[in-house]
Coordinates of C-alpha atoms in Angstrom, one line a residue:
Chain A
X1 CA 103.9 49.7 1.0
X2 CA 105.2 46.1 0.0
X3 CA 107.1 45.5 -2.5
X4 CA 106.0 42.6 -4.5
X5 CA 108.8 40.4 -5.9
X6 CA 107.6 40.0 -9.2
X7 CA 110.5 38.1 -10.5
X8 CA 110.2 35.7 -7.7
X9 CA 106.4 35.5 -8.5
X10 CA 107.2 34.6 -11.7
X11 CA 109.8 32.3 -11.1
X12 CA 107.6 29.9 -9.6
X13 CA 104.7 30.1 -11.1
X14 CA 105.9 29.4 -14.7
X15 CA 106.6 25.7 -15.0
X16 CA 109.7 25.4 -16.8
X17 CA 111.3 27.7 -13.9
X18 CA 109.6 26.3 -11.2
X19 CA 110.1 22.7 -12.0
X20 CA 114.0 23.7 -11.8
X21 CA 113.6 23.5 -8.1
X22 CA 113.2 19.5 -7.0
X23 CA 111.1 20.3 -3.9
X24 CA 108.5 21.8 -7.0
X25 CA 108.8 19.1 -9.3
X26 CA 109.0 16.6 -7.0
X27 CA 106.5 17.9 -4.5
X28 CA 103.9 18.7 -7.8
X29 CA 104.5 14.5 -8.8
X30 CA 104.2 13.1 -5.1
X31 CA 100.9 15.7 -4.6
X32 CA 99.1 13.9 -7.9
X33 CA 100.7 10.1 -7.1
X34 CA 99.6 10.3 -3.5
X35 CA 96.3 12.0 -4.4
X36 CA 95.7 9.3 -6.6
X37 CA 96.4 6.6 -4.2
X38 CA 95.2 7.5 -1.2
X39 CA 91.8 8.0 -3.3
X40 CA 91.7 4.6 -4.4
X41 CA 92.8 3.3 -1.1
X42 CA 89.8 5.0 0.0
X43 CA 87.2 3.7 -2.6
X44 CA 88.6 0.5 -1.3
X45 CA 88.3 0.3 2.3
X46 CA 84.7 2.7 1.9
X47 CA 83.4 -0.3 -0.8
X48 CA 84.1 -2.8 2.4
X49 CA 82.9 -0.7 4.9
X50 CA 79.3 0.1 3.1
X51 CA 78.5 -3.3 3.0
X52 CA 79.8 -3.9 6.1
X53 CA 77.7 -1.2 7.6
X54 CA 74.6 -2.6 5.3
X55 CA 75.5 -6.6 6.5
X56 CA 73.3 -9.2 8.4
X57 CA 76.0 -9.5 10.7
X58 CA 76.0 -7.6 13.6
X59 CA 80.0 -7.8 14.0
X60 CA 80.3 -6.1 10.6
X61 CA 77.7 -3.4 11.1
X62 CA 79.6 -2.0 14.8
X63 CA 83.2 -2.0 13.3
X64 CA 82.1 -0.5 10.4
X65 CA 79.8 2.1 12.7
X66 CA 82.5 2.5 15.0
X67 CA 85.5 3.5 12.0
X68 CA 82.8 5.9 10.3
X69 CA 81.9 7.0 13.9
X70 CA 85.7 7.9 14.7
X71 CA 87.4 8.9 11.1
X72 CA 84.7 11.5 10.5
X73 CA 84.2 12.5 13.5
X74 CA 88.2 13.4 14.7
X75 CA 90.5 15.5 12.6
X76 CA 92.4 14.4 9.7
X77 CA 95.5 16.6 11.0
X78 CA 95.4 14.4 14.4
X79 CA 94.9 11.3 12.8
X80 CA 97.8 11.9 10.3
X81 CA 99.8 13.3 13.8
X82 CA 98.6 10.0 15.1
X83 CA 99.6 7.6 12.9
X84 CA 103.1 9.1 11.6
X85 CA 104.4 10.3 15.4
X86 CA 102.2 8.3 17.4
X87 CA 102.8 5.0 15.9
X88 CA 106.6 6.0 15.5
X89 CA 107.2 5.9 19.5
X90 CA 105.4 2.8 19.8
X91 CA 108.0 1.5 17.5
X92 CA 104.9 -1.1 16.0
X93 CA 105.8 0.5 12.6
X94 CA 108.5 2.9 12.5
X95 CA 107.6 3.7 9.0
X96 CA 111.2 3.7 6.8
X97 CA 111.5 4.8 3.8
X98 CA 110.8 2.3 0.6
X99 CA 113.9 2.3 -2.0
X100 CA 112.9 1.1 -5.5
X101 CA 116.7 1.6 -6.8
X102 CA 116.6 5.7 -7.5
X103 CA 112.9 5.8 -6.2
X104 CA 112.9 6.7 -2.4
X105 CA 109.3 7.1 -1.0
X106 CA 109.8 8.5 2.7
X107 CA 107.9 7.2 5.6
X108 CA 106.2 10.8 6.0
X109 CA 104.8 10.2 2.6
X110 CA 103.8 6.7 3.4
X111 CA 102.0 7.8 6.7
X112 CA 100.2 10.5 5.1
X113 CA 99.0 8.7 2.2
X114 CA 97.5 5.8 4.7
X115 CA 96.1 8.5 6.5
X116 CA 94.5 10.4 3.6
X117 CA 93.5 7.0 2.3
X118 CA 91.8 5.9 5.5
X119 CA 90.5 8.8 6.2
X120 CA 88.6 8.9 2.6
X121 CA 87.6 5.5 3.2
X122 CA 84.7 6.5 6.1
X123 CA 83.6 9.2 3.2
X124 CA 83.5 7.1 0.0
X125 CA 81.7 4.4 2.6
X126 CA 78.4 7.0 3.2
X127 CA 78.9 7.7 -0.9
X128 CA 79.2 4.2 -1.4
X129 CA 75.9 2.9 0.3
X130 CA 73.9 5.8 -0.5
X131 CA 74.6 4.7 -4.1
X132 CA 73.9 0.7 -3.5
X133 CA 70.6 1.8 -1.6
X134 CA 69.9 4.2 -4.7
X135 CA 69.7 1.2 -7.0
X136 CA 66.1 -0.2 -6.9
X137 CA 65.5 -3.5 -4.5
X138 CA 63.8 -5.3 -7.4
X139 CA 67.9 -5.9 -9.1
X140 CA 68.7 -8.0 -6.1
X141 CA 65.5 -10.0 -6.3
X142 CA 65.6 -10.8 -9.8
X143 CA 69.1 -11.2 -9.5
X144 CA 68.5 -13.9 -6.8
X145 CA 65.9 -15.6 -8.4
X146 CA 68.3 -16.3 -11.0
X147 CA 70.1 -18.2 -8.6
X148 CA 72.8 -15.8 -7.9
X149 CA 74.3 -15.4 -4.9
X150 CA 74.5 -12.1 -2.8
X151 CA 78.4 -11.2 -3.5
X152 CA 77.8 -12.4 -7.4
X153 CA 74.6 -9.9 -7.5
X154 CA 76.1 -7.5 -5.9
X155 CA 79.2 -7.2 -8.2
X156 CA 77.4 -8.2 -11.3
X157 CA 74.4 -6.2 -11.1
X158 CA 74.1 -3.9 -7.9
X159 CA 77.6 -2.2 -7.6
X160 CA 77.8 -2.1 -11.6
X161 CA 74.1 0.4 -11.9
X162 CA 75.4 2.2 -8.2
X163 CA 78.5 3.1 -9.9
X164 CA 76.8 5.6 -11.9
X165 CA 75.6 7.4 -8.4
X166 CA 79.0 7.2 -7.3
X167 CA 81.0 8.4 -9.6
X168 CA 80.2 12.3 -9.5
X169 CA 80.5 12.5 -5.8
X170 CA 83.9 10.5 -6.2
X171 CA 85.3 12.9 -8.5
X172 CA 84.4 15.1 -5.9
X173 CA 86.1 13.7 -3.1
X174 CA 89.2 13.4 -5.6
X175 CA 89.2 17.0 -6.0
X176 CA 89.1 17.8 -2.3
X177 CA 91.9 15.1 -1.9
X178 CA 94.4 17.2 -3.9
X179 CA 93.6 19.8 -1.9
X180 CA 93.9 17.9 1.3
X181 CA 97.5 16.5 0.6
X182 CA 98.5 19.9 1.4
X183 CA 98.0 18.7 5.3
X184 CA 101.0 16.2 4.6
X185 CA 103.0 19.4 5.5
X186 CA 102.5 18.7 9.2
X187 CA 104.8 15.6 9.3
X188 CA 107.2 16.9 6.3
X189 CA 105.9 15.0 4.2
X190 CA 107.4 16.3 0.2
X191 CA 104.6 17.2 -1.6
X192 CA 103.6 20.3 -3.3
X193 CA 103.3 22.7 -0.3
X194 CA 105.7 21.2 2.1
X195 CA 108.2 22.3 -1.3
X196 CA 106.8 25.9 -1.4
X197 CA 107.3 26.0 2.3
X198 CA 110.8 24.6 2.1
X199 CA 112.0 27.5 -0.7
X200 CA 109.7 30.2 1.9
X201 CA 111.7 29.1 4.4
X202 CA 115.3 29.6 2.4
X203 CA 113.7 33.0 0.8
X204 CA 111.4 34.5 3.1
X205 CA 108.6 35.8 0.5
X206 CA 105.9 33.9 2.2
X207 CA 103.0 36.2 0.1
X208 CA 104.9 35.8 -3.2
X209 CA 105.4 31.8 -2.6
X210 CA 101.9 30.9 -1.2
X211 CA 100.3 32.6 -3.8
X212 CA 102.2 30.6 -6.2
X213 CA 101.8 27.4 -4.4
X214 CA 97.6 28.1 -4.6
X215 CA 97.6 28.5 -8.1
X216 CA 98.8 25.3 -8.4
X217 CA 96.6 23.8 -6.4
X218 CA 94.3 25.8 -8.9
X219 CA 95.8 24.4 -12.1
X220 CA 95.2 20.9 -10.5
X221 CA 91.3 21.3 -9.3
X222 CA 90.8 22.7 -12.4
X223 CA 92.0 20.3 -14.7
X224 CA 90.5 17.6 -12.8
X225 CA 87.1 19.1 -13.1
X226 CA 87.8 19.1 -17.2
X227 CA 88.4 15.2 -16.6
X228 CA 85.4 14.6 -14.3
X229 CA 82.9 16.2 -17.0
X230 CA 84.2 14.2 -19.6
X231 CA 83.8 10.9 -17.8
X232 CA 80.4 11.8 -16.1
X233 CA 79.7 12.6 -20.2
X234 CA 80.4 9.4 -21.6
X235 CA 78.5 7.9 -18.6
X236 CA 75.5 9.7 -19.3
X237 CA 76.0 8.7 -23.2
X238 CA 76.3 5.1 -22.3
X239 CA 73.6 4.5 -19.7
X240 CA 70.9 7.4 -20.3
X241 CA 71.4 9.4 -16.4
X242 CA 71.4 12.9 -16.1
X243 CA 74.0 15.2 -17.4
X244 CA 75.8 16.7 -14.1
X245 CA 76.3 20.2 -13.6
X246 CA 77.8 22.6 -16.4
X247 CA 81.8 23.5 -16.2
X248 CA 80.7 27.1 -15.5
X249 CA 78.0 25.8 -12.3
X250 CA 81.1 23.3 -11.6
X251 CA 83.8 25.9 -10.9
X252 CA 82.0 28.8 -9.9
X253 CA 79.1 27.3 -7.8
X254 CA 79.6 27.2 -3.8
X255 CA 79.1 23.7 -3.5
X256 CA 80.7 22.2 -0.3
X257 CA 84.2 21.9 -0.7
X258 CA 85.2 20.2 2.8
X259 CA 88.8 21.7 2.3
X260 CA 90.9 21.0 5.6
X261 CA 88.3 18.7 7.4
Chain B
X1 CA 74.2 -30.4 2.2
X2 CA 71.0 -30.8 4.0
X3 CA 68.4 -31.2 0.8
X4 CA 70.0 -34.4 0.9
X5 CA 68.5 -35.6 4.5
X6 CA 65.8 -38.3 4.0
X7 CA 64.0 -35.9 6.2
X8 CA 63.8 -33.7 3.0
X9 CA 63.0 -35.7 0.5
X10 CA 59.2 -36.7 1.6
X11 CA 57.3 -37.0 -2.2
X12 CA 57.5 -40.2 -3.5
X13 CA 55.0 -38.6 -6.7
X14 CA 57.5 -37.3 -8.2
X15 CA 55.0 -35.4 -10.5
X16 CA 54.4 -32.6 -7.3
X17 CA 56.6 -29.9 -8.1
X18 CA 55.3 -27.6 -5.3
X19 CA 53.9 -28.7 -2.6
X20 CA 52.7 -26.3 0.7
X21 CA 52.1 -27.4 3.8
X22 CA 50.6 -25.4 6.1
X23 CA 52.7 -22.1 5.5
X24 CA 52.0 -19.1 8.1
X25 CA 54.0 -15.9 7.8
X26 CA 53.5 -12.8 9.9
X27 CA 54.5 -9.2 8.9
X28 CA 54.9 -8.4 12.6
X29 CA 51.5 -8.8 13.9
X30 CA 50.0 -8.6 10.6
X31 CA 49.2 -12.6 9.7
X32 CA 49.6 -12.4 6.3
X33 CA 49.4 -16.0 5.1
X34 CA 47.3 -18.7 7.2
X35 CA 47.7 -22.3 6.7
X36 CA 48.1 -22.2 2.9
X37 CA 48.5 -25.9 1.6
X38 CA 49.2 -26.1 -1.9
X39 CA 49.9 -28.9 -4.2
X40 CA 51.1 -28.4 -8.0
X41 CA 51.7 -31.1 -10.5
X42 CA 53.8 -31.4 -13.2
X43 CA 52.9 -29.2 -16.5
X44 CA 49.9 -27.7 -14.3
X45 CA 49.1 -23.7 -14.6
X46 CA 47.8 -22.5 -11.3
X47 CA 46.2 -19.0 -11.3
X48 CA 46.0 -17.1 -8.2
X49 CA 43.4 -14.5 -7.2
X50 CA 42.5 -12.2 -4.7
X51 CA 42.0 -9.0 -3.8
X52 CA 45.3 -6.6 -2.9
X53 CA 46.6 -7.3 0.3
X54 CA 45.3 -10.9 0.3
X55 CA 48.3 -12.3 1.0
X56 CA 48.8 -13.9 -2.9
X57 CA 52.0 -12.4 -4.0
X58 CA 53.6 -13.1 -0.5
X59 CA 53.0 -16.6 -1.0
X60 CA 54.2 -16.8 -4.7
X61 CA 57.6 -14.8 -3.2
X62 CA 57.7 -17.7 -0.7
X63 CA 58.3 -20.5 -2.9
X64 CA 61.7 -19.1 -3.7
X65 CA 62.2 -18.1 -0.8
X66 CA 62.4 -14.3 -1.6
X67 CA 59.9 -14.2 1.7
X68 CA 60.8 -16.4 4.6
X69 CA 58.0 -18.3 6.6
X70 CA 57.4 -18.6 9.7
X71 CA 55.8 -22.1 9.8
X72 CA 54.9 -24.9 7.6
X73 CA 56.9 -26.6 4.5
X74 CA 57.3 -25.6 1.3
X75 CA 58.7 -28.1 -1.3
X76 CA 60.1 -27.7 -5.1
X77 CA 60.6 -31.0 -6.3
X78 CA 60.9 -33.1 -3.6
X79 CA 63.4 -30.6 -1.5
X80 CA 62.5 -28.3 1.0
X81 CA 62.7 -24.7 -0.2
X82 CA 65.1 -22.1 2.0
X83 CA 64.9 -24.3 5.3
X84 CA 65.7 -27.6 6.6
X85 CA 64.5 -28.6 9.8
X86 CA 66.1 -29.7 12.9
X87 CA 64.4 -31.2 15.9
X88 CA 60.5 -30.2 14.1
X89 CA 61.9 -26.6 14.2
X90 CA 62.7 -24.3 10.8
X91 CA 66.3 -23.6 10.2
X92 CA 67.3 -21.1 7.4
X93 CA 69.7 -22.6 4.7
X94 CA 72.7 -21.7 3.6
X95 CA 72.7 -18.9 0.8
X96 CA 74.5 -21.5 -1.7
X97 CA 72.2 -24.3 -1.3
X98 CA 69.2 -21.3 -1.6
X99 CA 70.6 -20.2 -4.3
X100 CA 70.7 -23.2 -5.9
X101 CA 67.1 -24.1 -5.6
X102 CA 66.3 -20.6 -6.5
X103 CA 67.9 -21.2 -9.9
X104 CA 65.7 -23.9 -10.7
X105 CA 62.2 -21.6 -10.1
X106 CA 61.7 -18.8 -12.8
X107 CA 60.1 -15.8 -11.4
X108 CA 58.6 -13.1 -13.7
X109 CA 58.4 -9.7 -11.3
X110 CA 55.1 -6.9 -11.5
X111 CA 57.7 -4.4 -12.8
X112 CA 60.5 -6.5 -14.7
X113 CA 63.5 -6.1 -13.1
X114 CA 65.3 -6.5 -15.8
X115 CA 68.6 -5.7 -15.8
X116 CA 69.3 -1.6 -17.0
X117 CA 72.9 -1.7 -17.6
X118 CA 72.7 -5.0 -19.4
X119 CA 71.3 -5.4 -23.5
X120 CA 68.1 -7.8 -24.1
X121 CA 70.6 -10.5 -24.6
X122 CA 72.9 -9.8 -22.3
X123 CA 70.0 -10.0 -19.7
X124 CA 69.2 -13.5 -20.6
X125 CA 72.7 -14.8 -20.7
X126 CA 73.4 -13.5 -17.5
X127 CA 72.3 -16.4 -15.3
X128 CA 73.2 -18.8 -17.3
X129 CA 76.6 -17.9 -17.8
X130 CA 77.5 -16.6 -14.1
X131 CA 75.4 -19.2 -12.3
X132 CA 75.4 -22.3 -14.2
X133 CA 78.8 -21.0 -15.8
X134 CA 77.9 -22.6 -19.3
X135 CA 80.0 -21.5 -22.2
X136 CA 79.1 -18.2 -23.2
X137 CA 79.0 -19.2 -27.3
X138 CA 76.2 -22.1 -26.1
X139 CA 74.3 -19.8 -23.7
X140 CA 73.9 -17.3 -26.5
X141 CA 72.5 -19.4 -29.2
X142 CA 70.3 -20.4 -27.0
X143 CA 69.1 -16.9 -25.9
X144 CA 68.7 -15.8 -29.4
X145 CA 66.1 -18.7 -29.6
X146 CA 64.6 -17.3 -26.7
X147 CA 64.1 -14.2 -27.8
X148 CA 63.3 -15.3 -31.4
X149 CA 60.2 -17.2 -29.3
X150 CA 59.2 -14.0 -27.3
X151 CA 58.8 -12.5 -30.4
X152 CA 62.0 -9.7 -30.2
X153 CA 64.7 -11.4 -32.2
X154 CA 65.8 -8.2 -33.8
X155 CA 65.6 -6.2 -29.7
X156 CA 68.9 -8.2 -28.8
X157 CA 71.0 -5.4 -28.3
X158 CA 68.7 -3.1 -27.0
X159 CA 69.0 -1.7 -23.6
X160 CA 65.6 -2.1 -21.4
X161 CA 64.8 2.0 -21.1
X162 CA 64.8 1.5 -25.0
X163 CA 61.9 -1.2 -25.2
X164 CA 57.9 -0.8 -24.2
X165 CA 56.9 -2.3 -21.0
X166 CA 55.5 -5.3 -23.0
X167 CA 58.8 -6.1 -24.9
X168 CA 60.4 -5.8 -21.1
X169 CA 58.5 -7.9 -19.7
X170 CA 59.0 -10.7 -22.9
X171 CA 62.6 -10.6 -22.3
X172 CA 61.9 -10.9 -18.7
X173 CA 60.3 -13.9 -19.4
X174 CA 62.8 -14.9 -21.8
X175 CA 65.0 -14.1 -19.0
X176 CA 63.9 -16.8 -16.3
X177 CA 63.2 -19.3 -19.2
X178 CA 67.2 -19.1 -20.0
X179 CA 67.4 -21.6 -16.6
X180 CA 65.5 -24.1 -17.8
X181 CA 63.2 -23.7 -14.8
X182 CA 61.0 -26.6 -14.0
X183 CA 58.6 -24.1 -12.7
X184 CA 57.6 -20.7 -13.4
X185 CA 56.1 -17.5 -11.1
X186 CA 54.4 -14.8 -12.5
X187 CA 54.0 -12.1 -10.0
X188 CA 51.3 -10.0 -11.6
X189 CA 53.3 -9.8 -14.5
X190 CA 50.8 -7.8 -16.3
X191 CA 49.6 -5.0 -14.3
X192 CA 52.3 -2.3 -15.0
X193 CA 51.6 -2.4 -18.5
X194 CA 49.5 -0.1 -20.8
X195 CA 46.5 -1.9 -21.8
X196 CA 47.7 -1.7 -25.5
X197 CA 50.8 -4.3 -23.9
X198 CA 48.9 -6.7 -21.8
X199 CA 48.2 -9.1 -25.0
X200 CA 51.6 -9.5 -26.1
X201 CA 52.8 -11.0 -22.7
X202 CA 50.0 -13.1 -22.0
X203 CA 50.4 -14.4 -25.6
X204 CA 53.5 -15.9 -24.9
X205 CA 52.2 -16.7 -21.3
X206 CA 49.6 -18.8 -22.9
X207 CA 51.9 -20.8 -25.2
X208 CA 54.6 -21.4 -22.6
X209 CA 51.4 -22.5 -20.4
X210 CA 50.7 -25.9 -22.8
X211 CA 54.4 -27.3 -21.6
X212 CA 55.4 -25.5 -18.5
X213 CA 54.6 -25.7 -14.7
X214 CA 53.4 -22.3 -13.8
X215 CA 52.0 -20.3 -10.6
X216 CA 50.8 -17.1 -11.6
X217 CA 49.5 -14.4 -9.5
X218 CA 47.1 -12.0 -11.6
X219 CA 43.9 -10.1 -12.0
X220 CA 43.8 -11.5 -16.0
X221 CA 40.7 -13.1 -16.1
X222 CA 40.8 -14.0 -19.6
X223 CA 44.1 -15.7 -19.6
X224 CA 42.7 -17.7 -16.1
X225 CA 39.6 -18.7 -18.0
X226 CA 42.0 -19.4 -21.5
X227 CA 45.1 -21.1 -19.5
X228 CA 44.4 -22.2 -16.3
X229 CA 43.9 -26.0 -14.7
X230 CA 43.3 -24.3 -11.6
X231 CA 42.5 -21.4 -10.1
X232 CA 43.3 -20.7 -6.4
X233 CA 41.1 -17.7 -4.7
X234 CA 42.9 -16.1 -2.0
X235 CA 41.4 -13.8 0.0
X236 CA 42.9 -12.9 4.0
X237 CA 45.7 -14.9 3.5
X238 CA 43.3 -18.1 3.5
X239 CA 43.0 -20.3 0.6
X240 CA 39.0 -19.5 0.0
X241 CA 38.0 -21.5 -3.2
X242 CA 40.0 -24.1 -5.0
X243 CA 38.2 -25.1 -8.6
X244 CA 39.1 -25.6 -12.4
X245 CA 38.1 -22.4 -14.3
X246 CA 35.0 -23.3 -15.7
X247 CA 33.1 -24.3 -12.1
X248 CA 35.1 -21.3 -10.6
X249 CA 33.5 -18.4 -13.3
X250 CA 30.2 -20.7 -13.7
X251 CA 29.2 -21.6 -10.0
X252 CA 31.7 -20.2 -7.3
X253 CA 31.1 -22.2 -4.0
X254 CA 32.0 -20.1 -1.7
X255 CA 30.2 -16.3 -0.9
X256 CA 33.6 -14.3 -0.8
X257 CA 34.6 -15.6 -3.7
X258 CA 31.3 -14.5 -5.4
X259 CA 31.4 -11.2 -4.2
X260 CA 34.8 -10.7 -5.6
X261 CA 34.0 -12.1 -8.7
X262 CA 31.1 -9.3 -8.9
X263 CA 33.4 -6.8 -8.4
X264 CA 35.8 -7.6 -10.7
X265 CA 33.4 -9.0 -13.8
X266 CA 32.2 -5.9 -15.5

């Protein structure tokens, strides 16, 4: 029978302990600050890529087909192997590491951020444009008959109303992002598992550690989905749309979480 | 820009705010609009009929280019509307210079358009800020006089799902007027209203009517018979029946046009 290293167990799973450790602390910091980037690098590049898909041009509709086509349709754990190890031979961008004086962010963490970020980006695009074409046709007339442009309709009165379609699907997607970081492990990257796999690999209590390591994972999905009711809330409040699911339907329903995709 | 080209600028009466020449459009093989010609003066309120599917509202939609055409000219005040034309052939403008012509041609939509995510006042200042960038302060006197004349001084900070269909539609109005439009289109702008609605709108049609131009596209006969100079029966995308309203309800000319009257007069 095994015996279960409580102590251990404990040890890293109460904060205060835990955070004594740098890989944790560090590793918990660079999991939410690349989570958080990589998300809004994604919102980004999927904003230009939906109307690029939804343009008159036919340039802009293929290359924005064609990254959709490909970052959905291939692994994130390639691409990330792809752009950290590929591009490193090729010596086009050898990614070093960033100093801000004590700051150091590594090129691992840099690749896998772009990665996760461009990745995202061919998701949030399909949220994106399903969320433009969800906002009635009749705004962009009237908005043209005022005499507005297509770029000033679209960012004073198309993307403003399609925001409220977006944003539960983008919490979402941030929710699965923290979970996806956990990838960054494949090119060392120090977030929050590559830490719990660094102290496995001193200790050897991989059942104990990864056990640990998913409950903070846990901690951070769950508190997340805390912040996501409140803001779909005050959305609803503001603008009269449907109140989103409960906390109890949020957490315990089966919805499609993409996990490692 | 090309509104500029003398070959552009073809009224010399400068009264014509719209004029159409021979304007075709096909909805793939369906020929939806057949040599409509058109002419509107200055301060005149021109009400067009028709059955459904006649073609009418496609035309209004046209003159600001919300629809493109496939032949003819359309102008607004002297320029060409959405084209210019290069050796006798159509070539689309350039958004900014549509745009820009679009600004000057109020449109009033079937089902109001307004803005959801934007208050009654907010709506109307819109434009006028973001387009004609005028200062903000300015702009919004001005739409509280609008609204004051629409009748919903006390709905400025309303949101539209929080006003009837009729107050919509008055700030929609309100709305377009915050251009200073020299011409207005009314795309049915009554017939997604309760019946209970339909009189406050055409109220404040009928006294924007005695000092605006306006092209309206409706099955009111009352407010053709009460505000009209003209009214224009449309039927198959063919302009049937041209007359003032008093010949066109007394003594119709044409047979289609008194077979649609029949239907719809009782």
């Amino acid at each position: 029978m095994y015996h279960f290293d409580w102590p251990l167990f404990f040890q890293y799973i109460w904060p205060p302990t835990a955070f004594q450790d740098p890989l944790i602390r560090n590793g918990l910091i660079a999991t939410i600050v690349v989570s958080i980037i990589a998300q809004a690098l994604g919102v980004i590049l999927g904003l230009f890529v939906a109307l690029g898909k939804m343009s008159k041009f036919p340039l802009f509709r293929v290359v924005s087909e064609a990254y959709i086509w490909y970052f959905r349709g291939t692994p994130l754990l390639v691409q990330m192997m792809l752009l950290f190890f590929g591009l490193g031979v090729t010596h086009l961008y050898d990614f070093p590491d960033l100093k801000f004086g004590a700051l150091v962010i590594t090129g691992a963490i840099q690749a896998g951020t772009l990665a996760l970020g461009i990745n995202e980006g061919a998701y949030m695009a399909e949220i994106v444009r399903a969320g433009i074409e969800a906002v009635d046709a009749g705004q962009m007339e009237a908005a043209k008959s005022l005499g507005m442009t297509y770029g000033l309709a679209m960012q004073r009165i198309v993307l403003p109303q399609a925001a409220k379609v977006i944003i539960p699907p983008l919490g979402n997607e941030f929710n699965s992002m923290m979970k996806t970081t956990s990838l960054m492990v494949v090119i060392s990257a120090g977030e929050l598992f590559y830490g719990f796999e660094q102290v496995n690999a001193r200790l050897f209590k991989p059942f104990e550690l990864f056990i640990a390591a998913s409950l903070y994972y846990l901690a951070l999905t769950t508190i997340w989905s805390f912040i996501q009711a409140r803001i779909e809330a005050s959305l609803g409040e503001r603008k009269g749309i449907e109140h989103g699911p409960s906390m109890f339907e949020r957490l315990f329903s089966g919805s499609s979480g993409k996990g490692a995709r | 820009m090309n509104t500029s080209t003398p070959a552009n600028v073809k009224l010399a009466d400068s009264n014509i705010i719209v004029k159409a020449e021979k304007v075709n459009k096909h909805f793939g093989s369906l020929h939806v609009l057949k040599d409509i010609s058109l002419e509107v003066r200055k301060n005149e309120v021109v009400v067009i009929i028709g059955p459904s599917g006649s073609g009418k509202s496609t035309f209004l939609r046209c003159i600001n280019h919300l629809e493109k055409i496939n032949s003819g000219h359309i102008y607004v005040n002297g320029h060409m509307i959405g084209y210019y034309e290069r050796n006798g052939k159509l070539v689309e403008d350039n958004e900014k210079n549509i745009s820009r012509q679009r600004a000057e041609i109020g449109m009033v939509f079937q089902r109001f358009n307004l803005f959801p995510h934007l208050t009654a006042i907010e709506n109307i200042m819109e434009a006028p800020v973001r387009v004609r960038k005028a200062p903000a302060d300015q702009v919004r006197v001005e739409a509280e006089r609008l609204l004051a004349r629409v009748g919903l001084a006390d709905k400025r900070d309303q949101y539209p799902n929080q006003l009837s269909g009729g107050q919509q539609q008055r700030v929609a109005i309100a709305r377009a007027l915050a251009m200073k439009p020299s011409l207005m289109l009314f795309d049915e702008p009554t017939s997604a209203l309760d019946p209970e609605m339909i009189g406050e709108v055409l109220d404040v049609m009928k006294e924007l009517a005695h000092e605006m131009t306006m092209i309206v596209v409706s099955h009111e006969m009352g407010f053709a018979r009460a505000a009209a100079n003209r009214i224009v029966f449309v039927d198959q995308g063919q302009i049937v029946e041209e007359a003032t309203p008093e010949e066109f309800f007394r003594n119709p000319r044409e047979e289609r046009t008194r077979l649609f009257l029949s239907q719809i007069l009782h």
